[in-house]
């Protein structure tokens, strides 16, 4: 990238002159020129900042509040890959509609190096936006929008009071979102919006109180979505809002698969209508050569999940692992699986610790329900303290389910209830509650010990 001398205003013109030629990016300072950004939170700095972007320069903001009224547009084909970076406490206030920072590239390939053009390698890859706060002041203001990018990094950002905090559209590859606060936005925290995107890592971020969902992937073609070490809470909107989820993945007319959700705290709130901490539905578009419409290859491991109508809700998944999670306060259920195949549910703790179930939380029902599932394994799970459900574990119209080495316990209802199931094996479990603890209705080829 061509770099020009930094433009600085200093109390000492001599110092300004000897330092100006040693910096390859614009450092925005309060300026005597009316054409320069002011950063006082009152003046409209849009035009001045956009001029520097168009001149192919990184923008390093010193501490201040920069008010803008239209998107700061980065056309990577024209500007090359630039960096936005805050040098202190920096706030961008978006007082107009659209994204505060809009990045448009031309990458049309995949993550395979052979598909990346020289133009992208030479001028467009590795965009960086870091160390900024973006605050929306317009109902249609977004934080950051990426389209056609390769290897962008979004780091140490706080985005709040916007519509969507981070909005990924069209096609992107190899995205990193790390160390971000996506907080109190009216739409989605991180929105994969019918995007063609393979390889995205979301790590070490707080994603909370976004009314349209925390991390939402809807439609498009998405692979290798990794969500690790995040705190994701309260992304449900008001109690009368439409259903939402902290992590919400829906293939719809597209195709989504190869997802890992690991080591996160994902919580709140059961007051949201039809709320879920993790909701995944991978009924996908048809492909040639198979009638199978379910995508999958999903791992949900080592998470803390509580205080939702359903902690984990899986529909139309094939090949998934749900292991080592701790769940409680599932007000409708702790886990629901519908039309799933080849799922391993193992070594999860779903307990009713009385310290967490006092007062209003005492009505949480808990329990696990499987409907129309096939060839799944439930092993070494602890499921206790179910209330007002037909059983601790309920199976309806399931086939080929192996249940072994688990503890299913409740004082008032059966441990396991199977209805219209076949070819299942239930063995080596501790089952308490009900008389008998295992109830089979209209089932065939069922083996129990």
PDB file of N, CA and C in Angstrom, residues 5-10 25-32 35-40 48-49 52 57-66 85-87:
ATOM      1  N   UNK A   5       2.849  10.738   4.294  1.00  0.00           N
ATOM      2  CA  UNK A   5       3.205  11.216   5.626  1.00  0.00           C
ATOM      3  C   UNK A   5       1.985  11.459   6.473  1.00  0.00           C
ATOM      4  N   UNK A   6       2.127  11.199   7.773  1.00  0.00           N
ATOM      5  CA  UNK A   6       1.012  11.447   8.687  1.00  0.00           C
ATOM      6  C   UNK A   6       0.704  12.925   8.740  1.00  0.00           C
ATOM      7  N   UNK A   7      -0.570  13.228   8.951  1.00  0.00           N
ATOM      8  CA  UNK A   7      -0.986  14.617   9.103  1.00  0.00           C
ATOM      9  C   UNK A   7      -1.224  14.866  10.578  1.00  0.00           C
ATOM     10  N   UNK A   8      -0.391  15.661  11.183  1.00  0.00           N
ATOM     11  CA  UNK A   8      -0.484  15.904  12.616  1.00  0.00           C
ATOM     12  C   UNK A   8      -0.547  17.411  12.892  1.00  0.00           C
ATOM     13  N   UNK A   9      -1.224  17.753  13.944  1.00  0.00           N
ATOM     14  CA  UNK A   9      -1.190  19.115  14.450  1.00  0.00           C
ATOM     15  C   UNK A   9      -0.599  19.046  15.841  1.00  0.00           C
ATOM     16  N   UNK A  10       0.399  19.861  16.095  1.00  0.00           N
ATOM     17  CA  UNK A  10       1.082  19.815  17.378  1.00  0.00           C
ATOM     18  C   UNK A  10       1.274  21.230  17.891  1.00  0.00           C
ATOM     19  N   UNK A  25       0.758   6.221   8.143  1.00  0.00           N
ATOM     20  CA  UNK A  25      -0.695   6.207   8.260  1.00  0.00           C
ATOM     21  C   UNK A  25      -1.146   7.558   8.773  1.00  0.00           C
ATOM     22  N   UNK A  26      -2.410   7.855   8.520  1.00  0.00           N
ATOM     23  CA  UNK A  26      -2.967   9.089   9.045  1.00  0.00           C
ATOM     24  C   UNK A  26      -3.264   8.923  10.515  1.00  0.00           C
ATOM     25  N   UNK A  27      -2.811   9.879  11.295  1.00  0.00           N
ATOM     26  CA  UNK A  27      -3.184   9.942  12.698  1.00  0.00           C
ATOM     27  C   UNK A  27      -4.063  11.165  12.861  1.00  0.00           C
ATOM     28  N   UNK A  28      -5.338  10.942  13.131  1.00  0.00           N
ATOM     29  CA  UNK A  28      -6.289  12.040  13.177  1.00  0.00           C
ATOM     30  C   UNK A  28      -6.127  12.773  14.500  1.00  0.00           C
ATOM     31  N   UNK A  29      -5.832  14.058  14.446  1.00  0.00           N
ATOM     32  CA  UNK A  29      -5.725  14.883  15.633  1.00  0.00           C
ATOM     33  C   UNK A  29      -6.627  16.102  15.474  1.00  0.00           C
ATOM     34  N   UNK A  30      -7.053  16.726  16.552  1.00  0.00           N
ATOM     35  CA  UNK A  30      -7.776  17.979  16.425  1.00  0.00           C
ATOM     36  C   UNK A  30      -6.983  18.943  15.561  1.00  0.00           C
ATOM     37  N   UNK A  31      -7.644  19.565  14.609  1.00  0.00           N
ATOM     38  CA  UNK A  31      -6.938  20.250  13.548  1.00  0.00           C
ATOM     39  C   UNK A  31      -7.441  21.664  13.369  1.00  0.00           C
ATOM     40  N   UNK A  32      -6.557  22.498  12.855  1.00  0.00           N
ATOM     41  CA  UNK A  32      -6.944  23.858  12.526  1.00  0.00           C
ATOM     42  C   UNK A  32      -7.654  23.913  11.191  1.00  0.00           C
ATOM     43  N   UNK A  35     -11.255  20.942   7.079  1.00  0.00           N
ATOM     44  CA  UNK A  35     -11.421  19.704   6.326  1.00  0.00           C
ATOM     45  C   UNK A  35     -11.037  18.479   7.136  1.00  0.00           C
ATOM     46  N   UNK A  36     -10.407  18.657   8.285  1.00  0.00           N
ATOM     47  CA  UNK A  36      -9.954  17.534   9.089  1.00  0.00           C
ATOM     48  C   UNK A  36     -11.015  17.134  10.116  1.00  0.00           C
ATOM     49  N   UNK A  37     -11.034  15.842  10.510  1.00  0.00           N
ATOM     50  CA  UNK A  37     -11.954  15.418  11.567  1.00  0.00           C
ATOM     51  C   UNK A  37     -11.681  16.158  12.867  1.00  0.00           C
ATOM     52  N   UNK A  38     -12.745  16.420  13.602  1.00  0.00           N
ATOM     53  CA  UNK A  38     -12.629  17.157  14.856  1.00  0.00           C
ATOM     54  C   UNK A  38     -12.580  16.208  16.046  1.00  0.00           C
ATOM     55  N   UNK A  39     -13.466  15.205  16.052  1.00  0.00           N
ATOM     56  CA  UNK A  39     -13.470  14.239  17.143  1.00  0.00           C
ATOM     57  C   UNK A  39     -14.037  14.770  18.434  1.00  0.00           C
ATOM     58  N   UNK A  40     -14.953  15.750  18.334  1.00  0.00           N
ATOM     59  CA  UNK A  40     -15.549  16.310  19.546  1.00  0.00           C
ATOM     60  C   UNK A  40     -16.941  15.764  19.835  1.00  0.00           C
ATOM     61  N   UNK A  48     -14.460  14.132   6.154  1.00  0.00           N
ATOM     62  CA  UNK A  48     -13.018  14.205   6.380  1.00  0.00           C
ATOM     63  C   UNK A  48     -12.400  12.817   6.512  1.00  0.00           C
ATOM     64  N   UNK A  49     -13.046  11.925   7.263  1.00  0.00           N
ATOM     65  CA  UNK A  49     -12.501  10.572   7.409  1.00  0.00           C
ATOM     66  C   UNK A  49     -12.563   9.829   6.081  1.00  0.00           C
ATOM     67  N   UNK A  52      -9.675  10.549   3.747  1.00  0.00           N
ATOM     68  CA  UNK A  52      -8.442   9.857   4.080  1.00  0.00           C
ATOM     69  C   UNK A  52      -8.505   8.389   3.673  1.00  0.00           C
ATOM     70  N   UNK A  57      -5.180   5.308   2.940  1.00  0.00           N
ATOM     71  CA  UNK A  57      -4.412   5.413   4.168  1.00  0.00           C
ATOM     72  C   UNK A  57      -5.067   4.646   5.305  1.00  0.00           C
ATOM     73  N   UNK A  58      -4.234   4.021   6.141  1.00  0.00           N
ATOM     74  CA  UNK A  58      -4.719   3.559   7.430  1.00  0.00           C
ATOM     75  C   UNK A  58      -5.228   4.763   8.218  1.00  0.00           C
ATOM     76  N   UNK A  59      -6.195   4.511   9.089  1.00  0.00           N
ATOM     77  CA  UNK A  59      -6.732   5.575   9.928  1.00  0.00           C
ATOM     78  C   UNK A  59      -6.519   5.189  11.382  1.00  0.00           C
ATOM     79  N   UNK A  60      -5.635   5.906  12.052  1.00  0.00           N
ATOM     80  CA  UNK A  60      -5.366   5.693  13.465  1.00  0.00           C
ATOM     81  C   UNK A  60      -5.995   6.842  14.246  1.00  0.00           C
ATOM     82  N   UNK A  61      -7.064   6.537  14.966  1.00  0.00           N
ATOM     83  CA  UNK A  61      -7.818   7.572  15.670  1.00  0.00           C
ATOM     84  C   UNK A  61      -7.215   7.823  17.047  1.00  0.00           C
ATOM     85  N   UNK A  62      -6.841   9.052  17.387  1.00  0.00           N
ATOM     86  CA  UNK A  62      -6.535   9.347  18.786  1.00  0.00           C
ATOM     87  C   UNK A  62      -7.822   9.424  19.595  1.00  0.00           C
ATOM     88  N   UNK A  63      -7.689   9.499  20.895  1.00  0.00           N
ATOM     89  CA  UNK A  63      -8.866   9.506  21.760  1.00  0.00           C
ATOM     90  C   UNK A  63      -9.825  10.618  21.354  1.00  0.00           C
ATOM     91  N   UNK A  64     -11.093  10.270  21.331  1.00  0.00           N
ATOM     92  CA  UNK A  64     -12.106  11.248  20.956  1.00  0.00           C
ATOM     93  C   UNK A  64     -13.376  10.557  20.520  1.00  0.00           C
ATOM     94  N   UNK A  65     -14.396  11.356  20.222  1.00  0.00           N
ATOM     95  CA  UNK A  65     -15.672  10.852  19.730  1.00  0.00           C
ATOM     96  C   UNK A  65     -15.903  11.418  18.338  1.00  0.00           C
ATOM     97  N   UNK A  66     -16.049  10.528  17.366  1.00  0.00           N
ATOM     98  CA  UNK A  66     -16.150  10.921  15.962  1.00  0.00           C
ATOM     99  C   UNK A  66     -17.569  10.639  15.479  1.00  0.00           C
ATOM    100  N   UNK A  85      -7.819   1.814  13.519  1.00  0.00           N
ATOM    101  CA  UNK A  85      -7.312   1.474  14.847  1.00  0.00           C
ATOM    102  C   UNK A  85      -7.488   2.666  15.774  1.00  0.00           C
ATOM    103  N   UNK A  86      -7.952   2.393  16.973  1.00  0.00           N
ATOM    104  CA  UNK A  86      -8.057   3.430  17.981  1.00  0.00           C
ATOM    105  C   UNK A  86      -6.781   3.546  18.783  1.00  0.00           C
ATOM    106  N   UNK A  87      -6.354   4.772  19.030  1.00  0.00           N
ATOM    107  CA  UNK A  87      -5.135   5.034  19.793  1.00  0.00           C
ATOM    108  C   UNK A  87      -5.529   5.662  21.133  1.00  0.00           C
TER     109      UNK A  87
END
